[in-house]
CSV table of C-alpha atoms and ligand atoms in Angstrom, one decimal:
chain,number,residue,atom,x,y,z
A,1,MET,CA,29.5,-64.3,6.7
A,2,TYR,CA,30.3,-61.9,3.8
A,3,PRO,CA,28.4,-60.0,2.5
A,4,LEU,CA,25.9,-60.1,5.4
A,5,THR,CA,28.8,-59.3,7.7
A,6,ARG,CA,31.1,-56.4,6.6
A,7,LEU,CA,33.3,-55.3,9.4
A,8,ARG,CA,34.2,-52.1,7.4
A,9,ARG,CA,30.6,-50.8,7.9
A,10,THR,CA,31.4,-49.4,11.4
A,11,ARG,CA,34.7,-48.0,10.2
A,12,MET,CA,33.3,-45.7,7.6
A,13,HIS,CA,32.9,-42.5,9.7
A,14,LYS,CA,34.6,-41.0,12.7
A,15,TRP,CA,31.3,-41.1,14.7
A,16,SER,CA,30.7,-44.8,14.0
A,17,ARG,CA,34.3,-45.6,14.9
A,18,ASN,CA,33.7,-43.7,18.1
A,19,VAL,CA,30.6,-45.7,18.9
A,20,VAL,CA,32.5,-49.0,18.7
A,21,LYS,CA,35.7,-47.8,20.3
A,22,GLU,CA,36.8,-50.3,23.0
A,23,ASN,CA,39.7,-48.4,24.7
A,24,VAL,CA,40.4,-44.7,25.4
A,25,ILE,CA,43.1,-42.8,27.3
A,26,SER,CA,42.2,-40.3,29.9
A,27,SER,CA,44.3,-38.1,32.2
A,28,SER,CA,43.7,-40.4,35.1
A,29,ASP,CA,45.5,-43.2,33.2
A,30,LEU,CA,48.8,-41.4,33.3
A,31,ILE,CA,51.7,-41.1,35.9
A,32,LEU,CA,54.5,-38.6,35.3
A,33,PRO,CA,58.0,-39.4,36.3
A,34,ILE,CA,60.1,-36.4,37.4
A,35,PHE,CA,63.9,-36.2,37.8
A,36,ILE,CA,65.3,-34.1,40.6
A,37,LYS,CA,68.8,-32.8,41.3
A,38,GLU,CA,70.7,-30.9,43.9
A,39,GLY,CA,71.1,-27.1,43.7
A,40,ILE,CA,69.1,-23.9,43.3
A,41,ASN,CA,67.2,-22.8,40.3
A,42,LYS,CA,68.3,-25.7,38.1
A,43,LYS,CA,66.5,-27.0,35.1
A,44,GLU,CA,68.8,-29.2,33.0
A,45,GLU,CA,67.8,-31.0,29.8
A,46,ILE,CA,68.7,-34.7,29.8
A,47,SER,CA,70.8,-35.4,26.7
A,48,SER,CA,69.6,-39.0,26.4
A,49,MET,CA,65.9,-38.0,26.7
A,50,PRO,CA,64.9,-35.0,24.5
A,51,ASP,CA,62.4,-32.6,26.2
A,52,VAL,CA,62.9,-34.2,29.6
A,53,TYR,CA,64.6,-32.2,32.4
A,54,LYS,CA,66.1,-32.5,35.8
A,55,TYR,CA,64.8,-29.9,38.3
A,56,SER,CA,66.2,-28.6,41.5
A,57,ILE,CA,63.6,-28.7,44.3
A,58,ASP,CA,62.9,-25.0,44.2
A,59,ASN,CA,62.0,-25.4,40.5
A,60,LEU,CA,59.6,-28.2,40.9
A,61,GLU,CA,56.5,-26.1,41.3
A,62,LYS,CA,55.9,-25.4,37.7
A,63,ILE,CA,56.1,-29.0,36.4
A,64,VAL,CA,53.9,-30.3,39.3
A,65,THR,CA,51.4,-27.6,38.7
A,66,GLN,CA,51.3,-28.5,35.0
A,67,ALA,CA,50.7,-32.2,35.9
A,68,ILE,CA,47.8,-31.2,38.3
A,69,LYS,CA,46.3,-28.9,35.7
A,70,ASN,CA,46.4,-31.8,33.3
A,71,LYS,CA,44.6,-33.9,35.9
A,72,ILE,CA,47.4,-36.4,36.1
A,73,PRO,CA,46.8,-38.3,39.4
A,74,ALA,CA,50.3,-39.1,40.5
A,75,ILE,CA,54.0,-38.3,39.9
A,76,ALA,CA,57.0,-40.5,40.5
A,77,LEU,CA,60.2,-38.9,41.8
A,78,PHE,CA,63.7,-40.0,40.7
A,79,PRO,CA,66.7,-38.3,42.3
A,80,GLU,CA,70.1,-37.8,40.8
A,81,ILE,CA,72.5,-38.1,43.8
A,82,GLU,CA,75.9,-36.3,43.7
A,83,ASN,CA,78.9,-38.5,43.5
A,84,ASP,CA,80.4,-37.5,46.9
A,85,LYS,CA,77.2,-38.8,48.6
A,86,LYS,CA,77.4,-42.3,47.0
A,87,ASP,CA,79.1,-45.2,48.8
A,88,GLU,CA,79.2,-49.0,48.7
A,89,ILE,CA,76.1,-49.4,50.8
A,90,GLY,CA,74.0,-46.5,49.6
A,91,SER,CA,74.0,-44.7,53.0
A,92,GLU,CA,72.4,-41.6,51.7
A,93,ALA,CA,69.2,-43.5,51.0
A,94,LEU,CA,68.8,-43.6,54.8
A,95,ASN,CA,69.3,-39.9,55.3
A,96,GLU,CA,65.9,-38.4,56.2
A,97,ASN,CA,67.0,-35.1,54.6
A,98,ASN,CA,68.1,-36.6,51.4
A,99,LEU,CA,67.1,-35.1,48.1
A,100,VAL,CA,64.0,-37.2,47.5
A,101,CYS,CA,62.7,-36.8,51.1
A,102,GLN,CA,63.1,-33.0,50.9
A,103,ALA,CA,61.3,-33.0,47.5
A,104,VAL,CA,58.4,-35.0,48.9
A,105,ARG,CA,58.0,-32.7,51.9
A,106,GLU,CA,58.1,-29.6,49.7
A,107,ILE,CA,55.5,-31.0,47.2
A,108,LYS,CA,53.2,-32.1,50.0
A,109,LYS,CA,53.5,-28.7,51.7
A,110,LYS,CA,52.5,-26.9,48.5
A,111,PHE,CA,50.0,-29.3,47.0
A,112,LYS,CA,48.6,-31.4,49.8
A,113,ASN,CA,46.7,-34.3,48.4
A,114,GLU,CA,46.1,-32.8,45.0
A,115,VAL,CA,48.6,-35.3,43.5
A,116,GLY,CA,49.9,-38.6,44.7
A,117,ILE,CA,53.6,-39.0,45.2
A,118,ILE,CA,55.4,-42.2,44.2
A,119,CYS,CA,59.0,-43.0,45.4
A,120,ASP,CA,61.2,-45.8,44.2
A,121,VAL,CA,62.5,-48.1,46.9
A,122,ALA,CA,66.0,-49.2,45.7
A,123,LEU,CA,69.6,-48.2,46.3
A,124,ASP,CA,70.8,-47.6,42.8
A,125,PRO,CA,70.8,-43.8,42.9
A,126,TYR,CA,72.9,-44.0,46.1
A,127,THR,CA,75.5,-46.7,45.6
A,128,SER,CA,78.9,-46.1,44.2
A,129,HIS,CA,78.6,-49.2,42.0
A,130,GLY,CA,75.1,-48.3,40.7
A,131,HIS,CA,73.4,-51.6,41.8
A,132,ASP,CA,70.1,-51.7,43.5
A,133,GLY,CA,71.5,-53.3,46.7
A,134,VAL,CA,74.6,-54.1,48.7
A,135,ILE,CA,77.2,-56.3,47.1
A,136,LYS,CA,78.6,-59.4,48.8
A,137,ASN,CA,80.7,-62.0,47.0
A,138,GLU,CA,80.1,-60.2,43.8
A,139,VAL,CA,76.3,-60.4,43.8
A,140,VAL,CA,73.7,-58.1,45.2
A,141,ASP,CA,73.0,-59.7,48.6
A,142,ASN,CA,69.2,-60.3,49.0
A,143,ASP,CA,68.7,-60.3,52.8
A,144,GLU,CA,71.2,-57.5,53.7
A,145,THR,CA,69.6,-55.4,51.0
A,146,VAL,CA,66.0,-56.0,52.2
A,147,LYS,CA,67.0,-54.8,55.7
A,148,ILE,CA,68.1,-51.5,54.2
A,149,LEU,CA,65.0,-51.2,52.0
A,150,ILE,CA,62.8,-51.5,55.0
A,151,GLU,CA,64.5,-48.5,56.5
A,152,GLN,CA,64.4,-46.6,53.2
A,153,SER,CA,60.7,-47.3,53.0
A,154,LEU,CA,59.9,-46.0,56.5
A,155,ILE,CA,62.0,-42.9,55.9
A,156,GLN,CA,60.2,-42.1,52.6
A,157,ALA,CA,56.7,-42.9,54.1
A,158,ASN,CA,57.6,-40.6,57.0
A,159,SER,CA,58.4,-37.8,54.7
A,160,GLY,CA,54.9,-38.0,53.2
A,161,CYS,CA,55.3,-40.4,50.2
A,162,ASP,CA,51.9,-41.9,49.3
A,163,ILE,CA,53.1,-44.8,47.2
A,164,LEU,CA,56.2,-46.8,47.8
A,165,ALA,CA,57.4,-48.5,44.7
A,166,PRO,CA,60.1,-51.1,45.4
A,167,SER,CA,62.0,-51.5,42.1
A,168,ASP,CA,64.9,-53.5,43.4
A,169,MET,CA,63.7,-57.1,42.7
A,170,MET,CA,64.9,-58.6,46.0
A,171,ASP,CA,63.0,-61.7,47.1
A,172,GLY,CA,60.6,-61.2,50.1
A,173,ARG,CA,60.9,-57.4,50.3
A,174,ILE,CA,57.2,-56.6,49.8
A,175,GLY,CA,56.2,-58.7,52.9
A,176,GLU,CA,59.0,-57.3,55.0
A,177,ILE,CA,58.2,-53.7,54.0
A,178,ARG,CA,54.5,-54.2,54.5
A,179,LYS,CA,55.0,-55.7,58.0
A,180,SER,CA,57.2,-52.8,59.1
A,181,LEU,CA,54.7,-50.2,57.7
A,182,GLU,CA,51.9,-51.8,59.7
A,183,LYS,CA,54.1,-51.9,62.8
A,184,ASN,CA,55.1,-48.3,62.5
A,185,ASN,CA,51.7,-46.9,61.9
A,186,PHE,CA,51.6,-46.5,58.2
A,187,PRO,CA,48.7,-48.7,57.4
A,188,ASN,CA,47.6,-46.7,54.4
A,189,THR,CA,50.8,-46.4,52.5
A,190,ILE,CA,50.3,-48.0,49.2
A,191,LEU,CA,52.8,-50.5,47.9
A,192,LEU,CA,53.3,-50.6,44.1
A,193,SER,CA,55.6,-53.5,43.6
A,194,TYR,CA,57.8,-53.5,40.5
A,195,ALA,CA,56.9,-57.2,40.5
A,196,ALA,CA,57.8,-58.1,36.9
A,197,LYS,CA,60.8,-56.0,36.3
A,198,PHE,CA,63.1,-57.4,33.6
A,199,ALA,CA,66.8,-56.9,33.1
A,200,SER,CA,66.4,-54.8,30.1
A,201,ASN,CA,68.4,-52.8,27.6
A,202,PHE,CA,65.6,-50.2,27.5
A,203,TYR,CA,66.7,-48.5,30.8
A,204,GLY,CA,69.8,-47.0,29.1
A,205,PRO,CA,68.6,-43.3,28.9
A,206,PHE,CA,67.3,-43.4,32.5
A,207,ARG,CA,70.7,-44.6,33.8
A,208,ASN,CA,72.3,-41.9,31.9
A,209,ALA,CA,69.9,-39.3,33.3
A,210,ILE,CA,70.6,-40.2,37.0
A,211,SER,CA,74.3,-40.8,36.2
A,212,THR,CA,74.4,-44.5,37.2
A,213,SER,CA,75.4,-45.8,33.7
A,214,THR,CA,79.1,-44.8,34.1
A,215,LYS,CA,79.2,-46.5,37.5
A,216,LEU,CA,77.6,-49.9,36.5
A,217,LYS,CA,80.3,-52.3,35.6
A,218,THR,CA,78.1,-55.4,35.4
A,219,ASP,CA,74.5,-56.1,34.4
A,220,LYS,CA,71.5,-56.6,36.8
A,221,LYS,CA,70.7,-60.1,35.7
A,222,ASN,CA,71.2,-61.7,39.1
A,223,TYR,CA,68.2,-59.9,40.4
A,224,GLN,CA,66.1,-58.5,37.6
A,225,MET,CA,64.1,-61.0,35.6
A,226,ASP,CA,65.3,-62.8,32.5
A,227,PHE,CA,63.4,-61.6,29.5
A,228,HIS,CA,63.1,-65.1,28.1
A,229,ASN,CA,60.6,-65.9,30.8
A,230,SER,CA,56.9,-65.2,31.2
A,231,ASP,CA,55.6,-67.9,33.7
A,232,GLU,CA,58.1,-66.7,36.2
A,233,SER,CA,56.6,-63.2,36.1
A,234,LEU,CA,53.3,-64.6,37.2
A,235,LYS,CA,55.0,-66.2,40.2
A,236,GLU,CA,56.6,-62.9,41.0
A,237,VAL,CA,53.2,-61.2,40.9
A,238,LEU,CA,51.5,-63.9,43.0
A,239,LEU,CA,54.2,-63.6,45.7
A,240,ASP,CA,54.0,-59.9,45.8
A,241,ILE,CA,50.2,-59.8,46.0
A,242,SER,CA,50.3,-62.4,48.8
A,243,GLU,CA,52.9,-60.3,50.6
A,244,GLY,CA,50.8,-57.2,50.6
A,245,ALA,CA,51.3,-55.3,47.3
A,246,ASP,CA,48.3,-53.1,46.3
A,247,MET,CA,49.3,-52.8,42.7
A,248,VAL,CA,52.0,-54.3,40.5
A,249,MET,CA,54.2,-52.9,37.8
A,250,VAL,CA,55.3,-54.5,34.6
A,251,LYS,CA,58.5,-53.0,33.3
A,252,PRO,CA,59.5,-52.2,30.5
A,253,GLY,CA,56.2,-51.8,28.8
A,254,LEU,CA,56.2,-52.0,25.0
A,255,ALA,CA,58.1,-55.2,24.6
A,256,TYR,CA,56.2,-56.8,27.5
A,257,LEU,CA,52.5,-56.2,26.6
A,258,ASP,CA,52.0,-60.0,26.7
A,259,ILE,CA,53.1,-60.0,30.4
A,260,ILE,CA,50.7,-57.1,31.2
A,261,SER,CA,47.9,-59.0,29.6
A,262,LYS,CA,48.6,-62.3,31.4
A,263,VAL,CA,48.9,-60.6,34.8
A,264,LYS,CA,45.7,-58.7,34.4
A,265,GLU,CA,43.8,-61.8,33.2
A,266,LYS,CA,45.1,-64.1,35.9
A,267,TYR,CA,45.0,-61.9,39.0
A,268,ASN,CA,42.6,-59.1,38.2
A,269,ILE,CA,44.5,-56.5,40.2
A,270,PRO,CA,45.7,-53.0,39.2
A,271,VAL,CA,48.6,-53.4,36.8
A,272,ILE,CA,50.7,-50.4,36.0
A,273,ALA,CA,52.8,-50.4,32.8
A,274,TYR,CA,56.1,-48.5,32.8
A,275,ASN,CA,56.8,-47.0,29.4
A,276,VAL,CA,60.5,-46.7,30.1
A,277,SER,CA,63.2,-44.3,29.0
A,278,GLY,CA,64.4,-46.3,26.0
A,279,GLU,CA,60.9,-46.6,24.6
A,280,TYR,CA,60.4,-42.8,25.2
A,281,SER,CA,63.6,-41.8,23.5
A,282,MET,CA,63.0,-44.1,20.5
A,283,ILE,CA,59.6,-42.6,19.8
A,284,LYS,CA,60.6,-39.1,20.7
A,285,ASN,CA,63.6,-39.1,18.4
A,286,ALA,CA,61.6,-40.6,15.5
A,287,ILE,CA,59.0,-37.8,15.9
A,288,LYS,CA,61.7,-35.1,16.2
A,289,ASN,CA,63.4,-36.4,13.0
A,290,LYS,CA,60.0,-36.3,11.3
A,291,ILE,CA,60.0,-40.0,10.3
A,292,MET,CA,56.9,-40.6,12.4
A,293,GLY,CA,53.9,-38.5,13.4
A,294,ASP,CA,53.2,-37.7,17.0
A,295,ASP,CA,50.0,-39.8,17.0
A,296,ALA,CA,52.4,-42.7,17.6
A,297,ILE,CA,52.5,-41.5,21.2
A,298,TYR,CA,48.8,-41.9,21.6
A,299,GLU,CA,48.8,-45.3,19.8
A,300,THR,CA,51.4,-46.5,22.2
A,301,MET,CA,49.4,-45.5,25.2
A,302,VAL,CA,46.3,-47.2,23.8
A,303,SER,CA,48.2,-50.4,23.4
A,304,PHE,CA,48.9,-50.5,27.1
A,305,LYS,CA,45.2,-50.0,27.9
A,306,ARG,CA,44.2,-52.7,25.4
A,307,ALA,CA,46.7,-55.1,27.1
A,308,GLY,CA,44.9,-54.4,30.4
A,309,ALA,CA,47.0,-51.7,32.2
A,310,SER,CA,45.2,-49.6,34.8
A,311,ALA,CA,47.7,-46.8,34.4
A,312,ILE,CA,50.9,-46.0,32.5
A,313,VAL,CA,54.1,-44.4,33.9
A,314,THR,CA,55.3,-42.3,31.0
A,315,TYR,CA,57.6,-39.3,30.3
A,316,PHE,CA,55.0,-38.3,27.7
A,317,ALA,CA,52.3,-37.8,30.3
A,318,ASN,CA,51.9,-34.0,30.0
A,319,GLU,CA,52.4,-34.0,26.3
A,320,ILE,CA,49.6,-36.6,25.8
A,321,VAL,CA,47.1,-34.7,27.8
A,322,GLU,CA,47.9,-31.4,26.1
A,323,LYS,CA,47.8,-32.9,22.6
A,324,PHE,CA,45.3,-35.7,22.7
A,325,ILE,CA,42.9,-35.4,25.6
A,326,ASP,CA,40.0,-33.0,26.2
A,327,ILE,CA,40.2,-32.0,29.8
B,401,PBG,C1,66.1,-48.4,39.4
B,401,PBG,C2,65.2,-48.0,38.3
B,401,PBG,C3,65.4,-48.1,36.9
B,401,PBG,C4,64.3,-47.5,36.3
B,401,PBG,C5,63.4,-47.1,37.3
B,401,PBG,N1,63.9,-47.4,38.6
B,401,PBG,C6,66.6,-48.5,36.2
B,401,PBG,C7,67.3,-49.8,36.5
B,401,PBG,O1,66.7,-50.7,37.0
B,401,PBG,O2,68.4,-49.9,36.2
B,401,PBG,C8,64.2,-47.4,34.8
B,401,PBG,C9,63.2,-46.4,34.3
B,401,PBG,C10,63.4,-46.1,32.8
B,401,PBG,O3,64.2,-46.6,32.1
B,401,PBG,O4,62.6,-45.2,32.4
B,401,PBG,N2,65.7,-49.2,40.4
């Protein structure tokens, strides 16, 4: 009790604060998402996400090298597919020479296992309606979609992708994908399930970046989780672990720290937080407009660690290492 106990004692100096520091961020906590587009020698700024670019495949070398130099362990690739390649069923997802597969092969050729490659498993970049699966009777049809996702997974694994990240929220897809990976001789492909993915307003800038926002006429609430719920996210995680997921994602991140913390506490598995595009743009714009210092980026990352995240997917990854971490 006071005055015997004074919690301010250890706060008095930087060195003493360092002694009692409970959580830190290091390079290995960060995963960098990278947007790719068709064409040659393209680097195009994304209007909804200041300082984030889309790169053509021949221009990826610099950003990937930067991530490796910054000791970032993995990158996540997101393709922007041209309109004339989109259709109702997302056929281009099953083209083994599509943009994302070509990018994976190029990066693997140049960088071998210096960096892990994560690919989304979902149809939204490829469908003319912007949904993550095929539509039947006005909703995304679960079982028909899963059949396609199995194929998409095999194609991406075959192109060299290290981590498949199903972000579609269909029921049962982790088990089906895992079985087919085992059967087709991909026993070591990691499955990072977007297990607790909420139907969120915070994906806006991302949808603008890969041009799905103008296509989407309805929301994704019949497959992504209802943000009023938390128990349900634990069920999602339990199912995905039992179906063979190696890690799970909670997405978005900032408004869902409670979910990260519960999942970590209950299941003790690697939980990855996705600091999504809307969170990025809010913070980035506040810093650019000088109404907030850039330490806010670091503070945000620490909050994910405090909640129990093993790693954070963030568009800030390179900036964090370069500004805040001694490598
Ligand atoms: C699509 C997907 C989305 C994001 C990653 N994969 C958007 C969506 O579900 O509509 C969002 C990422 C972000 O906002 O940064 N399967």
